[in-house]
Amino acid sequence: MEDRIRLLGVAVDTASTKDAADASIRYIQEECSKVLYFVNSETLLLLQNDNEKEELLETCDMILPGTVSVSANVDAALGHKRDPFFLESYFDMVFDYVVENGCEVLVVADDESRFTSVQKNIHEKWPYLTLSGAFLTEKDYSNEHIVNEINSVAPELLILALDEKKQISLLKDFRSQMNADLMLFTGNILYNKAVQDAKVPDSIEKLRIQNLYKWFMKDKSGKSLFNNIKLKFRLKREKQD
């Protein structure tokens, strides 16, 4: 993609939902191993003032907002509202294509629980999507282990739903070794959506604390909220400077 705006030094594409989805589908069709990275506030804060990692991210074929907060900051940096980019609509378009064409999808998650949540959420809307998964454990985790799991499947669509630092490490050391037509580095996006859409336990519903429960499941430490606030202040300070 050609149109990018910088947030804390990190280039982010200003593509609309349709443009991003059309490009992603084209990448799958071309079978040429493309990379798309969804950035959130943690990504931007982690990479700030790290020129090597900023340059690494810019080798991705697309860098898109992974949260509403980042998307709003893209508009603020542009000084106007661009053609909107909606995450859910993007995945709708890509997954519809994947189902219609019988593409293989592999999800790599931090643990079995998170993979199961993502798998269930996807299959509720796309029951015929061919989805397999790999998840990490403290015992056998290594980047080599992940790459071997990926290459044993060689999917058309690879979704990496991992901790931010693990994703950056994989991108840095193993991008050329991972055998997939399109790689989506999504972080917690799909897991958080799965938590938001999931039915809460009856005991929680009776107490009427559904929103608190879902917030706790998505982000037990309040990390995302803190990072969003921190990002906002850093962008404001950068603009003033």
Coordinates of C-alpha atoms in Angstrom, one line a residue:
M1 CA 0.0 0.0 0.0
E2 CA 1.2 3.5 -0.8
D3 CA -0.7 5.9 1.5
R4 CA 0.7 5.7 5.1
I5 CA 0.7 8.1 8.0
R6 CA 3.2 8.0 10.9
L7 CA 2.1 7.5 14.5
L8 CA 5.0 7.7 17.0
G9 CA 7.3 7.0 14.0
V10 CA 5.4 3.8 12.9
A11 CA 3.9 4.0 9.4
V12 CA 0.2 2.9 9.3
D13 CA -1.8 2.5 6.1
T14 CA -4.8 4.7 5.6
A15 CA -6.6 2.1 3.4
S16 CA -10.4 1.8 3.6
T17 CA -12.1 -1.5 4.6
K18 CA -12.7 -2.5 1.0
D19 CA -9.2 -1.6 -0.3
A20 CA -7.6 -3.6 2.5
A21 CA -9.8 -6.6 2.1
D22 CA -9.5 -6.5 -1.7
A23 CA -5.7 -6.4 -1.4
S24 CA -5.7 -9.3 1.1
I25 CA -7.8 -11.5 -1.2
R26 CA -5.5 -10.7 -4.1
Y27 CA -2.5 -11.7 -1.9
I28 CA -4.1 -15.1 -1.3
Q29 CA -4.9 -15.6 -5.0
E30 CA -1.3 -14.7 -6.0
E31 CA 0.2 -17.3 -3.6
C32 CA 3.2 -15.1 -2.9
S33 CA 3.5 -14.9 0.9
K34 CA 2.4 -11.5 2.0
V35 CA 2.3 -10.0 5.5
L36 CA -0.3 -7.8 7.1
Y37 CA 0.2 -6.4 10.6
F38 CA -2.6 -5.0 12.8
V39 CA -1.1 -2.4 15.2
N40 CA -2.6 -1.4 18.5
S41 CA -1.4 1.1 21.2
E42 CA 1.0 -1.5 22.6
T43 CA 2.6 -2.0 19.2
L44 CA 3.2 1.7 18.8
L45 CA 4.5 2.3 22.3
L46 CA 6.8 -0.8 22.0
L47 CA 8.3 0.3 18.8
Q48 CA 8.7 4.0 19.6
N49 CA 12.3 5.1 19.2
D50 CA 13.3 1.6 18.1
N51 CA 14.4 2.3 14.5
E52 CA 15.3 -1.3 13.8
K53 CA 11.8 -2.6 14.7
E54 CA 10.1 0.4 13.0
E55 CA 11.9 -0.5 9.8
L56 CA 11.1 -4.2 10.2
L57 CA 7.4 -3.4 10.5
E58 CA 7.5 -1.2 7.4
T59 CA 8.6 -4.3 5.4
C60 CA 5.0 -5.6 5.8
D61 CA 2.8 -5.3 2.8
M62 CA 0.1 -3.6 4.9
I63 CA 0.0 -2.1 8.4
L64 CA -3.5 -1.5 9.6
P65 CA -5.2 -0.1 12.7
G66 CA -6.0 -3.0 15.0
T67 CA -8.2 -1.0 17.4
V68 CA -10.8 1.8 17.2
S69 CA -8.3 4.0 19.2
V70 CA -5.5 3.6 16.7
S71 CA -8.0 4.2 13.8
A72 CA -9.1 7.4 15.4
N73 CA -5.5 8.5 15.9
V74 CA -4.9 7.9 12.2
D75 CA -7.7 10.4 11.4
A76 CA -6.4 12.9 13.9
A77 CA -2.9 12.7 12.3
L78 CA -4.4 13.2 8.8
G79 CA -6.4 16.1 10.0
H80 CA -9.6 14.7 8.5
K81 CA -11.8 11.6 8.4
R82 CA -10.6 9.1 5.8
D83 CA -12.7 6.4 4.1
P84 CA -13.4 4.3 7.2
F85 CA -11.6 1.1 8.1
F86 CA -13.8 -1.4 10.1
L87 CA -12.1 -4.5 11.5
E88 CA -15.2 -6.6 11.6
S89 CA -16.2 -5.8 8.0
Y90 CA -12.6 -6.5 6.9
F91 CA -12.7 -10.0 8.4
D92 CA -16.2 -10.6 7.0
M93 CA -15.0 -10.0 3.5
V94 CA -11.8 -12.0 3.9
F95 CA -13.4 -15.0 5.7
D96 CA -16.3 -15.0 3.1
Y97 CA -13.7 -15.4 0.3
V98 CA -11.9 -18.1 2.3
V99 CA -15.1 -20.1 2.8
E100 CA -16.2 -19.8 -0.8
N101 CA -12.9 -21.0 -2.1
G102 CA -12.2 -23.7 0.4
C103 CA -9.0 -22.1 1.7
E104 CA -7.1 -23.6 4.6
V105 CA -6.8 -21.3 7.7
L106 CA -4.3 -21.9 10.6
V107 CA -4.6 -19.9 13.8
V108 CA -1.6 -19.8 16.1
A109 CA -2.5 -18.6 19.6
D110 CA -0.7 -18.2 23.0
D111 CA -2.6 -21.0 24.6
E112 CA -5.3 -23.6 24.0
S113 CA -8.0 -21.6 25.8
R114 CA -7.5 -18.6 23.6
F115 CA -7.4 -20.7 20.4
T116 CA -10.6 -22.5 21.4
S117 CA -12.4 -19.1 22.0
V118 CA -11.3 -17.8 18.6
Q119 CA -12.2 -21.0 16.8
K120 CA -15.6 -21.1 18.4
N121 CA -16.3 -17.5 17.6
I122 CA -15.3 -17.9 13.9
H123 CA -17.2 -21.1 13.4
E124 CA -20.4 -19.5 14.8
K125 CA -20.5 -17.3 11.7
W126 CA -18.5 -19.4 9.2
P127 CA -19.2 -23.1 10.2
Y128 CA -17.8 -24.4 6.9
L129 CA -14.4 -22.6 7.2
T130 CA -11.5 -25.1 7.3
L131 CA -9.8 -24.0 10.5
S132 CA -6.9 -25.7 12.3
G133 CA -4.8 -24.4 15.2
A134 CA -1.6 -24.5 17.1
F135 CA -1.0 -23.1 20.5
L136 CA 1.9 -22.5 22.7
T137 CA 2.8 -23.8 26.2
E138 CA 5.6 -22.7 28.5
K139 CA 7.1 -26.2 28.2
D140 CA 7.6 -26.5 24.5
Y141 CA 7.5 -22.9 23.2
S142 CA 10.1 -21.7 20.7
N143 CA 9.9 -19.8 17.5
E144 CA 11.2 -22.9 15.6
H145 CA 8.4 -24.9 17.1
I146 CA 5.8 -22.4 15.7
V147 CA 7.4 -22.3 12.3
N148 CA 7.4 -26.1 12.1
E149 CA 3.7 -26.2 13.0
I150 CA 2.9 -23.6 10.3
N151 CA 4.9 -25.3 7.6
S152 CA 3.3 -28.7 8.3
V153 CA 0.0 -27.1 7.3
A154 CA 1.1 -24.5 4.7
P155 CA -2.2 -22.6 4.9
E156 CA -3.5 -20.1 2.4
L157 CA -4.3 -17.9 5.4
L158 CA -2.2 -17.8 8.6
I159 CA -3.5 -15.9 11.6
L160 CA -0.9 -15.2 14.4
A161 CA -2.9 -14.2 17.5
L162 CA 0.1 -13.9 19.8
D163 CA 1.7 -11.6 22.4
E164 CA 3.1 -8.5 20.8
K165 CA 6.8 -9.3 21.5
K166 CA 6.5 -12.8 20.2
Q167 CA 4.9 -11.6 17.0
I168 CA 7.7 -9.0 16.4
S169 CA 10.3 -11.7 17.1
L170 CA 8.7 -14.1 14.6
L171 CA 8.4 -11.4 12.0
K172 CA 12.1 -10.5 12.5
D173 CA 13.6 -13.9 12.4
F174 CA 11.3 -16.2 10.5
R175 CA 9.2 -14.2 8.0
S176 CA 10.8 -15.8 5.0
Q177 CA 10.6 -19.3 6.5
M178 CA 6.9 -19.3 7.2
N179 CA 5.0 -21.0 4.4
A180 CA 1.6 -19.3 4.0
D181 CA 0.1 -17.2 1.2
L182 CA -1.1 -14.4 3.6
M183 CA 0.0 -13.9 7.2
L184 CA -2.1 -11.8 9.5
F185 CA -0.4 -10.6 12.7
T186 CA -3.5 -9.9 14.8
G187 CA -2.4 -9.9 18.4
N188 CA -5.5 -10.0 20.7
I189 CA -8.0 -8.8 18.2
L190 CA -9.9 -12.0 17.5
Y191 CA -9.7 -13.2 21.1
N192 CA -11.1 -10.0 22.4
K193 CA -14.0 -10.2 19.9
A194 CA -14.6 -13.8 21.0
V195 CA -14.8 -12.7 24.6
Q196 CA -17.2 -9.8 23.7
D197 CA -19.5 -12.1 21.7
A198 CA -19.5 -15.0 24.1
K199 CA -22.4 -15.8 26.4
V200 CA -21.4 -15.2 30.0
P201 CA -21.9 -17.8 32.7
D202 CA -25.4 -17.9 34.3
S203 CA -23.9 -17.0 37.7
I204 CA -22.3 -13.8 36.3
E205 CA -25.5 -12.9 34.4
K206 CA -27.5 -13.2 37.6
L207 CA -25.2 -10.7 39.3
R208 CA -25.6 -8.3 36.4
I209 CA -21.8 -7.8 36.0
Q210 CA -21.5 -9.0 32.4
N211 CA -19.5 -6.0 31.2
L212 CA -17.1 -6.2 34.1
Y213 CA -16.6 -9.9 33.5
K214 CA -15.9 -9.4 29.8
W215 CA -13.5 -6.6 30.6
F216 CA -11.7 -8.8 33.1
M217 CA -11.4 -11.7 30.6
K218 CA -10.1 -9.5 27.8
D219 CA -7.6 -7.5 29.8
K220 CA -7.1 -8.6 33.4
S221 CA -4.6 -5.8 34.1
G222 CA -6.3 -2.9 32.4
K223 CA -3.2 -2.8 30.1
S224 CA -5.1 -1.8 27.0
L225 CA -6.8 1.1 28.6
F226 CA -3.6 2.4 30.1
N227 CA -1.8 2.0 26.8
N228 CA -4.5 3.9 24.9
I229 CA -4.2 6.8 27.4
K230 CA -0.4 6.7 27.2
L231 CA -0.5 6.7 23.4
K232 CA -2.9 9.7 23.3
F233 CA -0.6 11.8 25.5
R234 CA 2.6 10.8 23.6
L235 CA 0.9 11.7 20.2
K236 CA -0.2 15.0 21.7
R237 CA 3.3 15.8 23.0
E238 CA 4.8 14.7 19.6
K239 CA 2.5 17.1 17.8
Q240 CA 3.4 20.0 20.2
D241 CA 7.1 19.3 19.7

